[in-house]
PDB file of C-alpha atoms and ligand atoms in Angstrom:
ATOM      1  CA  UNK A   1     -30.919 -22.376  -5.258  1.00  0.00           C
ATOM      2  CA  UNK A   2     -27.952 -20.089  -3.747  1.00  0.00           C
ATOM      3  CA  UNK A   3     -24.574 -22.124  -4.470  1.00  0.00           C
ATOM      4  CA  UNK A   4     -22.284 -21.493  -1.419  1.00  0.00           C
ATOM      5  CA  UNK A   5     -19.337 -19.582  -2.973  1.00  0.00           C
ATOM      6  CA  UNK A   6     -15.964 -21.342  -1.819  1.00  0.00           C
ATOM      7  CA  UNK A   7     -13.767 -19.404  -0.193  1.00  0.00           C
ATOM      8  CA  UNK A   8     -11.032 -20.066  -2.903  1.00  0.00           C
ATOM      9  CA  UNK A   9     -13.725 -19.230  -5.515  1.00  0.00           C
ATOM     10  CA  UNK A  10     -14.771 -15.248  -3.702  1.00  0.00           C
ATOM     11  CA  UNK A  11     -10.953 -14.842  -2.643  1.00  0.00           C
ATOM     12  CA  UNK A  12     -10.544 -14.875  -6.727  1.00  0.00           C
ATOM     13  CA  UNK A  13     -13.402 -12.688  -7.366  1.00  0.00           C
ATOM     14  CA  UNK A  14     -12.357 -10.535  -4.728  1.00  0.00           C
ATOM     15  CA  UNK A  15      -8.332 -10.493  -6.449  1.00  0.00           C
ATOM     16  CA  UNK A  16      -9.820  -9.953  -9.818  1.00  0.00           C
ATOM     17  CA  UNK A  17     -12.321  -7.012  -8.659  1.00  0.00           C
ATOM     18  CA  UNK A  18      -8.682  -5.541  -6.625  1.00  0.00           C
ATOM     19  CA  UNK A  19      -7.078  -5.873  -9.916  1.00  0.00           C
ATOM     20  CA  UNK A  20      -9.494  -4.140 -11.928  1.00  0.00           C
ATOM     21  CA  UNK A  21     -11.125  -1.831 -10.050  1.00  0.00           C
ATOM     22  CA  UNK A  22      -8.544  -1.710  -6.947  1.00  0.00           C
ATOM     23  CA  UNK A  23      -7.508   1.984  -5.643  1.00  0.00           C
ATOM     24  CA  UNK A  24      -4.419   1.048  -5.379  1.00  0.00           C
ATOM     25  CA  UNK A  25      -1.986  -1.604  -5.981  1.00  0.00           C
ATOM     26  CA  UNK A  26       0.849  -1.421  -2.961  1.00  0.00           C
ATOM     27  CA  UNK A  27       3.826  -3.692  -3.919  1.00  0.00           C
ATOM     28  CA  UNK A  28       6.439  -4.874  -1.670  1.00  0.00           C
ATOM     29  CA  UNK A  29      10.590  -4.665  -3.159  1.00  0.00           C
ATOM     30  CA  UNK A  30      12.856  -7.497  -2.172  1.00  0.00           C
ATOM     31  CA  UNK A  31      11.869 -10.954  -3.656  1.00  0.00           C
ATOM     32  CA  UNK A  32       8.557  -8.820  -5.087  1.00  0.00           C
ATOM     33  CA  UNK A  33       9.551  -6.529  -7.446  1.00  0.00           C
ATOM     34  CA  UNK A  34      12.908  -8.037  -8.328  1.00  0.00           C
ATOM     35  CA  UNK A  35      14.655 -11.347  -6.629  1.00  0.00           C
ATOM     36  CA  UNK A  36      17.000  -9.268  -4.760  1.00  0.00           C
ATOM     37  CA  UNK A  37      17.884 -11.691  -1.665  1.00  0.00           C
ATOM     38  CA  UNK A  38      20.496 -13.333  -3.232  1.00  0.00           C
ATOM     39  CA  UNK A  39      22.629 -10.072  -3.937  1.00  0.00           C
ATOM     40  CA  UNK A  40      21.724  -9.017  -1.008  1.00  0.00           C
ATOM     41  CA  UNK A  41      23.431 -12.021   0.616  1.00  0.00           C
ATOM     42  CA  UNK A  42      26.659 -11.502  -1.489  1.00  0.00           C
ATOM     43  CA  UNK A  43      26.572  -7.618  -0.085  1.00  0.00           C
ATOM     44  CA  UNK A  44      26.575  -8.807   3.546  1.00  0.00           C
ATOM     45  CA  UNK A  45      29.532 -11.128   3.010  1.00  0.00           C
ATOM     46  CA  UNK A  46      31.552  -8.327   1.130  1.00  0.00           C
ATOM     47  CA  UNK A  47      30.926  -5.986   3.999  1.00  0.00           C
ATOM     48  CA  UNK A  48      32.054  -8.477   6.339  1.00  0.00           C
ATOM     49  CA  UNK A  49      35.378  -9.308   4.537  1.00  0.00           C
ATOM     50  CA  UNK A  50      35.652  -5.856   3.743  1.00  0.00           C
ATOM     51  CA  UNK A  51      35.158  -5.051   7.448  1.00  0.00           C
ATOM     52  CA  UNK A  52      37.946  -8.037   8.493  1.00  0.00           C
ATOM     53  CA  UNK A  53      35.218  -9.907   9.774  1.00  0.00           C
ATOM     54  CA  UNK A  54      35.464 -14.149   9.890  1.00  0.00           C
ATOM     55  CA  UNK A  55      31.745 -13.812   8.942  1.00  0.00           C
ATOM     56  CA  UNK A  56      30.219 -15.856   5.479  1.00  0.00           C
ATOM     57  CA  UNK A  57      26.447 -16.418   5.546  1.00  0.00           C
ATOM     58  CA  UNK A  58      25.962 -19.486   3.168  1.00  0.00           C
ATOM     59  CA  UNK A  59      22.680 -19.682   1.866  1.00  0.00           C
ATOM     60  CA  UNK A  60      20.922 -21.712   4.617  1.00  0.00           C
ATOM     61  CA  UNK A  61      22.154 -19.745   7.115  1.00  0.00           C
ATOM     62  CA  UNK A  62      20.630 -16.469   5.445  1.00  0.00           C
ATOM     63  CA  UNK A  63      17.356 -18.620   4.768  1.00  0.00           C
ATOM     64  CA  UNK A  64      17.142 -18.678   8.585  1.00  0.00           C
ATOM     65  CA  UNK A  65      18.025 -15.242   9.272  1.00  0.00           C
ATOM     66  CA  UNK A  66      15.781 -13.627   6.525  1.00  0.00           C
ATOM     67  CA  UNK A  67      13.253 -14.338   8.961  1.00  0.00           C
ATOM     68  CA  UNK A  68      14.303 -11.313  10.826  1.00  0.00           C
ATOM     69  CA  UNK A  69      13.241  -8.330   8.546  1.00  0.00           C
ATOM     70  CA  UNK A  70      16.271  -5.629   8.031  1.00  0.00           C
ATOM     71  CA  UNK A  71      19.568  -5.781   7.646  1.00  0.00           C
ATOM     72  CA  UNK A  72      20.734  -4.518  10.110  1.00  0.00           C
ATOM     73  CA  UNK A  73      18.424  -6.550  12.605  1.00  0.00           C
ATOM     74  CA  UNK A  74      19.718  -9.511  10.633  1.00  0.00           C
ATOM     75  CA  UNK A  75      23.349  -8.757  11.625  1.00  0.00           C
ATOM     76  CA  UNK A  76      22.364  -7.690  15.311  1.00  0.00           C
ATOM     77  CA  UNK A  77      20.346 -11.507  15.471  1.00  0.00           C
ATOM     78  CA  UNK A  78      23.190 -13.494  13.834  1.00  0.00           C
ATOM     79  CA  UNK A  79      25.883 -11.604  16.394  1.00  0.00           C
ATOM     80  CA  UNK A  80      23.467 -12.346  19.535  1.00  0.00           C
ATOM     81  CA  UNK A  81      23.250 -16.449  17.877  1.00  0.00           C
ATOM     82  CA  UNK A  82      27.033 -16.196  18.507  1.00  0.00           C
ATOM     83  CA  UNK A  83      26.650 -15.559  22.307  1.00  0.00           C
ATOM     84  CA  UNK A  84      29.783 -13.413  21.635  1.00  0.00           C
ATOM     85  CA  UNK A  85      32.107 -12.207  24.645  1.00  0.00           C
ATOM     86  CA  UNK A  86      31.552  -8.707  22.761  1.00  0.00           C
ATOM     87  CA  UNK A  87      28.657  -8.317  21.387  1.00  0.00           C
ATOM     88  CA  UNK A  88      28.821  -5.804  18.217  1.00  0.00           C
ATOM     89  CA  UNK A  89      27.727  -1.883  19.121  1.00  0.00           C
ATOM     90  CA  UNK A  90      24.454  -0.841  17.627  1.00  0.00           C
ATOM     91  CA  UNK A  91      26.851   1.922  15.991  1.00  0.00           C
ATOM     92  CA  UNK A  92      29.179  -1.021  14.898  1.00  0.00           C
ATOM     93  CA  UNK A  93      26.069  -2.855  13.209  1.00  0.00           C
ATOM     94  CA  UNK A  94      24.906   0.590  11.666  1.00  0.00           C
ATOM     95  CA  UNK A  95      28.779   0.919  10.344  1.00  0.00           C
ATOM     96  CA  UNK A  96      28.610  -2.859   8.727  1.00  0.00           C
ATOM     97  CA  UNK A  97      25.049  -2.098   7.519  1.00  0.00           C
ATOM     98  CA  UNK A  98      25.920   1.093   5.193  1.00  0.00           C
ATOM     99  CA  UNK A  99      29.321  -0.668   4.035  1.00  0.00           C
ATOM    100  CA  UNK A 100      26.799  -3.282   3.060  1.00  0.00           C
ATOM    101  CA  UNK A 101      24.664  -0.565   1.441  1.00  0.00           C
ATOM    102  CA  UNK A 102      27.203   0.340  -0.305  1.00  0.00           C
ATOM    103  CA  UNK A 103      28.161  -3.461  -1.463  1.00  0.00           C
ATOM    104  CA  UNK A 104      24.734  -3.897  -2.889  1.00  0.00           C
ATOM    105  CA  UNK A 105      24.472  -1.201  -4.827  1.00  0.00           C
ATOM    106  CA  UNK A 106      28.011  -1.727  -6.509  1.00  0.00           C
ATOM    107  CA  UNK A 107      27.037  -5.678  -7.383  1.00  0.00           C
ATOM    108  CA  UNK A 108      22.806  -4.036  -8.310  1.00  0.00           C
ATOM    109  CA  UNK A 109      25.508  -1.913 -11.219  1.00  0.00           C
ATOM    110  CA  UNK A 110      27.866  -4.994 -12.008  1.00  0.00           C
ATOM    111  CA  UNK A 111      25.599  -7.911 -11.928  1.00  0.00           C
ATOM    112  CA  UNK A 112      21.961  -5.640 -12.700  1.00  0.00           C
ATOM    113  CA  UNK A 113      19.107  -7.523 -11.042  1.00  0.00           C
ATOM    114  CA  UNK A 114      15.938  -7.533 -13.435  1.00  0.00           C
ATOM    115  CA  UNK A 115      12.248  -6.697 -12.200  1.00  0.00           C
ATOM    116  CA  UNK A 116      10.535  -9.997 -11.553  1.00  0.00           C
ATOM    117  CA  UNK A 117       8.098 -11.591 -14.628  1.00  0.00           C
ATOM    118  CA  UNK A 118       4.872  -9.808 -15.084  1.00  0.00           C
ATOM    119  CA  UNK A 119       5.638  -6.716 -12.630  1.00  0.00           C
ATOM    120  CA  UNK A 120       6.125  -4.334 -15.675  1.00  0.00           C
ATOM    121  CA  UNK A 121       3.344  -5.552 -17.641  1.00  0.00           C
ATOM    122  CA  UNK A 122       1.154  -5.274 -14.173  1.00  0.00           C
ATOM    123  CA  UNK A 123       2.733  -1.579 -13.108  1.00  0.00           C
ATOM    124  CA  UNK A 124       1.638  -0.615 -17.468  1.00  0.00           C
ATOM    125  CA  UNK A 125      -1.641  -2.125 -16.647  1.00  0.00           C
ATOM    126  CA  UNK A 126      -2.749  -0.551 -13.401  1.00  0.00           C
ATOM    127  CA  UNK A 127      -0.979   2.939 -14.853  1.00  0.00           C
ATOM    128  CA  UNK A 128      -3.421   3.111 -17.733  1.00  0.00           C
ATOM    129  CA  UNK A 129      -6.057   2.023 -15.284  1.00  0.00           C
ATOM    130  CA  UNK A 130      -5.343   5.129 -13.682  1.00  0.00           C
ATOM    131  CA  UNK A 131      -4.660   3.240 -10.236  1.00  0.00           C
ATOM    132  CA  UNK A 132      -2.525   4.969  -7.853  1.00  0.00           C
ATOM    133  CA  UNK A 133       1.069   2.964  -7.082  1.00  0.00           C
ATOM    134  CA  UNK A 134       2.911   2.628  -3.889  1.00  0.00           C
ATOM    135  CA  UNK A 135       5.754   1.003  -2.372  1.00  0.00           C
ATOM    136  CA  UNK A 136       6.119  -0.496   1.337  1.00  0.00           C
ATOM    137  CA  UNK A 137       9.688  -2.558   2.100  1.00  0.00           C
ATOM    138  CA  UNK A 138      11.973  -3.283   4.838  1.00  0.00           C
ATOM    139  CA  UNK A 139      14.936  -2.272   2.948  1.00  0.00           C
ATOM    140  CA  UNK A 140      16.227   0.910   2.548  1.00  0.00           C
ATOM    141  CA  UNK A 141      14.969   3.987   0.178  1.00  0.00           C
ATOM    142  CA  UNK A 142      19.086   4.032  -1.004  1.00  0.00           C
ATOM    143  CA  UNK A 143      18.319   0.520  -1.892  1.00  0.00           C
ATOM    144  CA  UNK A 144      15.374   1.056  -3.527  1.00  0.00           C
ATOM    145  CA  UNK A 145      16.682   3.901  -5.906  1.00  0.00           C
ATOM    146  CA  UNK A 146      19.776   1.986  -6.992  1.00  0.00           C
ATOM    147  CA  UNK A 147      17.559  -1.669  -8.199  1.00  0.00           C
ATOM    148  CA  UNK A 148      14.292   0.463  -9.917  1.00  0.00           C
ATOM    149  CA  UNK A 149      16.662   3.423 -11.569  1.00  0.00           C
ATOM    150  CA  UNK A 150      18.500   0.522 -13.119  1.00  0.00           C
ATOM    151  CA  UNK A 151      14.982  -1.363 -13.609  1.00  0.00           C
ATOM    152  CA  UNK A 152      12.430   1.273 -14.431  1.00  0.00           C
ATOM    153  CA  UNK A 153      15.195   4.620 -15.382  1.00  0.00           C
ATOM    154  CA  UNK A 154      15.936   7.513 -13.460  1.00  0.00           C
ATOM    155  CA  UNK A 155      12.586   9.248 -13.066  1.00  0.00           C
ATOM    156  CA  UNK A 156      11.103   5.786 -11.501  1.00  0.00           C
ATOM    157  CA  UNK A 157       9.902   7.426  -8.708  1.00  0.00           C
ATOM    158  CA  UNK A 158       7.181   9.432 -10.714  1.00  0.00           C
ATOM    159  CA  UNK A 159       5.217   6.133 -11.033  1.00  0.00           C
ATOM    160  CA  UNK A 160       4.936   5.798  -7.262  1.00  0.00           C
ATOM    161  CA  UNK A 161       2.854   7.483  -5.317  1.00  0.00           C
ATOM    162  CA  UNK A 162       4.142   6.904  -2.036  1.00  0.00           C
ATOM    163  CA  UNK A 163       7.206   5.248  -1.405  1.00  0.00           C
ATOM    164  CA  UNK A 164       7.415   4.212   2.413  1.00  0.00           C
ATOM    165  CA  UNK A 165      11.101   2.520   3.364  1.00  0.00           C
ATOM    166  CA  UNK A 166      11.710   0.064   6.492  1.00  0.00           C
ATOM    167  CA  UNK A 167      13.332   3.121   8.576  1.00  0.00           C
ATOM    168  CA  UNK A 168      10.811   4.973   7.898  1.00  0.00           C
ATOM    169  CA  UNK A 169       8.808   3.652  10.258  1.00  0.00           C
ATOM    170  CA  UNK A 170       9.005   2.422  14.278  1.00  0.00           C
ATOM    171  CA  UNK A 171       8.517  -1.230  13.370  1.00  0.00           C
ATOM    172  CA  UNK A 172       9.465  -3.258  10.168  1.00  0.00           C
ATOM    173  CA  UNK A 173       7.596  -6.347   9.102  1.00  0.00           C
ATOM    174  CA  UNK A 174       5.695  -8.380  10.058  1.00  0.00           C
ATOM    175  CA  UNK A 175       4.389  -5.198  11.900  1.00  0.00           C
ATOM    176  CA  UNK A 176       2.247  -3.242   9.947  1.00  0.00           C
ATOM    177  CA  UNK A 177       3.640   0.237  10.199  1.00  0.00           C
ATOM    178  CA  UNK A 178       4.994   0.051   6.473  1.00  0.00           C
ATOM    179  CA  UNK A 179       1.473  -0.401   5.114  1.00  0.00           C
ATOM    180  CA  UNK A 180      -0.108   1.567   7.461  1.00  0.00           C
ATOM    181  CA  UNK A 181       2.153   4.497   6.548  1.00  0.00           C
ATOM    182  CA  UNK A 182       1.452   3.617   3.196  1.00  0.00           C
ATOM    183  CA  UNK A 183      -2.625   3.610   3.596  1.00  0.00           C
ATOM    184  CA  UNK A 184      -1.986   7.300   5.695  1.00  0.00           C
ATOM    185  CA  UNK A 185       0.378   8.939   3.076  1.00  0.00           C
ATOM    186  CA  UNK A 186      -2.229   7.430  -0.092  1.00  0.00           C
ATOM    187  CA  UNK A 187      -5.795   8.714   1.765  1.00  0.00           C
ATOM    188  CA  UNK A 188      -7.142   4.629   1.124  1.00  0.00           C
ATOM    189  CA  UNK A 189      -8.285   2.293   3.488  1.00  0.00           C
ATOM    190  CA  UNK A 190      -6.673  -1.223   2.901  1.00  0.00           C
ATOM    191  CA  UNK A 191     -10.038  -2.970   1.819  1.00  0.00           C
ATOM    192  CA  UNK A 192      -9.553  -0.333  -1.623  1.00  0.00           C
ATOM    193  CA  UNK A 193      -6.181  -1.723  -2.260  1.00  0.00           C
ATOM    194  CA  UNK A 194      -3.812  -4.749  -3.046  1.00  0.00           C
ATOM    195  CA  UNK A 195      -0.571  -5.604  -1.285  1.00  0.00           C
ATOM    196  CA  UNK A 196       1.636  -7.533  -3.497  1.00  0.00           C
ATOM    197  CA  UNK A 197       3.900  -9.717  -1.484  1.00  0.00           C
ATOM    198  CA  UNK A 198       6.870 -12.712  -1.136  1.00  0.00           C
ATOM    199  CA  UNK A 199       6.924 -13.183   2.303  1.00  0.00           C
ATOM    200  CA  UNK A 200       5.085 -14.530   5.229  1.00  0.00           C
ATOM    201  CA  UNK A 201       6.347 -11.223   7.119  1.00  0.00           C
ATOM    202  CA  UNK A 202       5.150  -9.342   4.194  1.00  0.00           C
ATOM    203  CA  UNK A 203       0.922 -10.893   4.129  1.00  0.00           C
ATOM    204  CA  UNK A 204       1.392 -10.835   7.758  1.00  0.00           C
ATOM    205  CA  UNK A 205       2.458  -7.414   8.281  1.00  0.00           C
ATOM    206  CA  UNK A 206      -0.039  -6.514   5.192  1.00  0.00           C
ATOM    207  CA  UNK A 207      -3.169  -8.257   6.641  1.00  0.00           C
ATOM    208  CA  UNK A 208      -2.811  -6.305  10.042  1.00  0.00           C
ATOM    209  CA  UNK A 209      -3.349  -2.990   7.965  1.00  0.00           C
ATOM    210  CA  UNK A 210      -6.290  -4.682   6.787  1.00  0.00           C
ATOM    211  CA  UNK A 211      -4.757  -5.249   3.279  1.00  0.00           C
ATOM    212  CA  UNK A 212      -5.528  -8.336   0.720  1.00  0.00           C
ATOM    213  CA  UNK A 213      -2.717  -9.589  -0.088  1.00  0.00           C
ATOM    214  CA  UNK A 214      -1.160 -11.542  -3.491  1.00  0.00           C
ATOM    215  CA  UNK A 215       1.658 -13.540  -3.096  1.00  0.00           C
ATOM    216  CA  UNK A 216       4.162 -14.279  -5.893  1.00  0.00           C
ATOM    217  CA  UNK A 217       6.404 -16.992  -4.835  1.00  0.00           C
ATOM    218  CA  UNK A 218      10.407 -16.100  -4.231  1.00  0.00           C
ATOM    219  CA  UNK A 219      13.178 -17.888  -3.885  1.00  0.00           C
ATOM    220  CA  UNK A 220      14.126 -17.729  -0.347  1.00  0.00           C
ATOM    221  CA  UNK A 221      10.091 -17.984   0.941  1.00  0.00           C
ATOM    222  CA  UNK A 222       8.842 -21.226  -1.000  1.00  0.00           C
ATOM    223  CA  UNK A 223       7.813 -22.896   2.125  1.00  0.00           C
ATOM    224  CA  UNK A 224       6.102 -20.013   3.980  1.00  0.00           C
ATOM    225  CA  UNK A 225       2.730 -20.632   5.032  1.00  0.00           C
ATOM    226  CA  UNK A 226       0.425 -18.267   2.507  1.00  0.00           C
ATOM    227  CA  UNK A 227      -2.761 -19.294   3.292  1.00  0.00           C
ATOM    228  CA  UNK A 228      -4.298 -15.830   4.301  1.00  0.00           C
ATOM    229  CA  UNK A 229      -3.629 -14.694   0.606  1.00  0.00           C
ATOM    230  CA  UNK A 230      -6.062 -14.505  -2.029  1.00  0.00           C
ATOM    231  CA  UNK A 231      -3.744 -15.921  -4.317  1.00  0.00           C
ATOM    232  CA  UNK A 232      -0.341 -17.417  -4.550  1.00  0.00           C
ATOM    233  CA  UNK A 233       1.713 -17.265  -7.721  1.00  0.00           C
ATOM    234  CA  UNK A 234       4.357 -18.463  -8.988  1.00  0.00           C
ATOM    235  CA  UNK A 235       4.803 -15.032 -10.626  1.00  0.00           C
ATOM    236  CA  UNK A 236       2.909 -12.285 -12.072  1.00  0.00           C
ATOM    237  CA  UNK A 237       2.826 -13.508 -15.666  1.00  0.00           C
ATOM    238  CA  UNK A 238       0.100 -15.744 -14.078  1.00  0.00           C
ATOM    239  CA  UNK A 239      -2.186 -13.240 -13.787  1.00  0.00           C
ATOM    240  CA  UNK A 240      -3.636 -12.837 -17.267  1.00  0.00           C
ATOM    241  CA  UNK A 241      -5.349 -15.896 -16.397  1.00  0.00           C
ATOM    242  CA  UNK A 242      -7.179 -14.693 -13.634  1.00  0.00           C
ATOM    243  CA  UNK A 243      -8.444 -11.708 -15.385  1.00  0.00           C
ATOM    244  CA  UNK A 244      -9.760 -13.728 -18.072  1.00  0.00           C
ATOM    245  CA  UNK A 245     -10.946 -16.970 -16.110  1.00  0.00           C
TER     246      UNK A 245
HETATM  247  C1  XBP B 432      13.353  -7.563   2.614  1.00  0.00           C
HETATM  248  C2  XBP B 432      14.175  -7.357   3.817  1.00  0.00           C
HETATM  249  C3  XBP B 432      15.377  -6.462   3.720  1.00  0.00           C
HETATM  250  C4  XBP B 432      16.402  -7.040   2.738  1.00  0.00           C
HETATM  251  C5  XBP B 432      17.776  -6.443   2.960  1.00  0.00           C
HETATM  252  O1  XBP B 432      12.588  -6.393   2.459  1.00  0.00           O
HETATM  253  O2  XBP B 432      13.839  -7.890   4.863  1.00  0.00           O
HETATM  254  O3  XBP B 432      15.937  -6.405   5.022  1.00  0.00           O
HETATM  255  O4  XBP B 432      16.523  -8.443   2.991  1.00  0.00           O
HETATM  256  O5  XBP B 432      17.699  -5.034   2.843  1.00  0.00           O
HETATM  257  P1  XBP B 432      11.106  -6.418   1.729  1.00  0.00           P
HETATM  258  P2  XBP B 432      18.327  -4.137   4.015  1.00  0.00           P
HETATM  259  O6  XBP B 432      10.145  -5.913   2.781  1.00  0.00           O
HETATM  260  O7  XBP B 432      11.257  -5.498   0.550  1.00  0.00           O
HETATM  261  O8  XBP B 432      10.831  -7.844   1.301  1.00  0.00           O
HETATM  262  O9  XBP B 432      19.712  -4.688   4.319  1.00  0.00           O
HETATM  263  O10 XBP B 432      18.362  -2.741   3.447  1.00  0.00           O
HETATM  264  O11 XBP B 432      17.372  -4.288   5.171  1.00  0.00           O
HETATM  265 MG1   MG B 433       9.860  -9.213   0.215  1.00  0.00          MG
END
């Protein structure tokens, strides 16, 4: 007698088989690899002050606008919201958005921001594995370098593979060009690997390159509707459990 597998039951197997056997594991950065959105919202405000702007993004505001992907998108939706007399200058927004830059990467060396549970034990896992490692974000590669040098040390980039940043690429998330570029750059096709995500932008923009997707729960993305994943965590310390179940 066949029993019908459940979906939730083969999305598990398929997870665990990714996990084990996967190609490659492809994780996204911001609320992913380290919860990041809330320094990121104290960099905005500092570049805003810092740029004599009347501008303070509270955190429901910035819950609204992180459905925009990018930073300086965010800025260019929250100005347009304002149905300002004078709208801000792309090279005005590109001006705020590096002083920003800048902002983060001072409060990533005062305040540190630590990878997320269970990413290092996963990254030691699927490195003795021998599985390949690559990165595919909407922030920016400066970004990047100042939270995992801090994180992982100096050389972190010799872990990745393929690192592919949001301006990168033509179109940041939900569109897939991030994992596509990814997939391109790595020689896979998405069925081989794992996208490791926090966002509904993020499983969205990873399903359209054909990528399963785990979701680890972040802080500013509770409520987003995951049900396209094969999994959703709370975080990756989870995850012995699935290998083992
Ligand atoms: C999250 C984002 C980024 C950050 C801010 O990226 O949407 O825009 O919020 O970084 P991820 P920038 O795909 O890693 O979740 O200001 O550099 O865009
Ligand atoms: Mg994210």
């Amino acid at each position: 007698m066949t029993v019908a597998v459940s979906p939730a039951s083969a999305r598990i197997e398929q997870l665990r088989s990714l996990l084990l056997r996967g190609r490659a594991l492809i994780f996204d950065v911001d609320g992913t690899l380290a919860e990041t959105e809330e320094l990121h919202r104290q960099a905005f405000n500092e570049a805003f002050a810092r740029a004599g702007m009347d501008w303070h993004w509270g955190r429901t505001v910035y819950k609204d606008l992180l459905r925009v992907a990018g930073g300086k998108e965010r800025i260019r939706a929250f100005d347009q919201g304002r149905k300002s007399a004078r709208p801000l200058l792309d090279g005005d927004i590109a001006d705020l958005h590096r002083i920003k830059t800048g902002c983060f990467a001072d409060l990533l060396a005062k305040q540190g921001c630590p990878l997320r549970p269970g990413v290092h034990a996963l990254i030691s896992v699927a490195m003795a594995r021998g599985q390949r490692l690559a990165i595919a974000t909407t922030t920016s590669r400066e970004n990047i370098d100042a939270l995992l040098s801090a994180a992982l040390g100096r050389n972190w980039s010799d872990i990745f593979d393929d690192v592919v940043a949001g301006d990168e690429v033509p179109r940041k998330k939900p569109a897939p060009d991030v994992y596509l570029e990814a997939l391109s750059r790595l020689r896979l096709s998405g069925s081989d690997c794992l996208a490791i995500e926090d966002s509904a932008n993020g499983l969205i923009a990873a399903l359209h390159a054909e990528i399963p997707v785990l979701i680890t729960r972040s802080l500013y993305f509770q409520d987003d509707d995951f049900t396209e994943a094969l999994l959703v965590l709370d975080d990756l310390t989870e995850l012995p459990e699935i290998y083992s179940a």
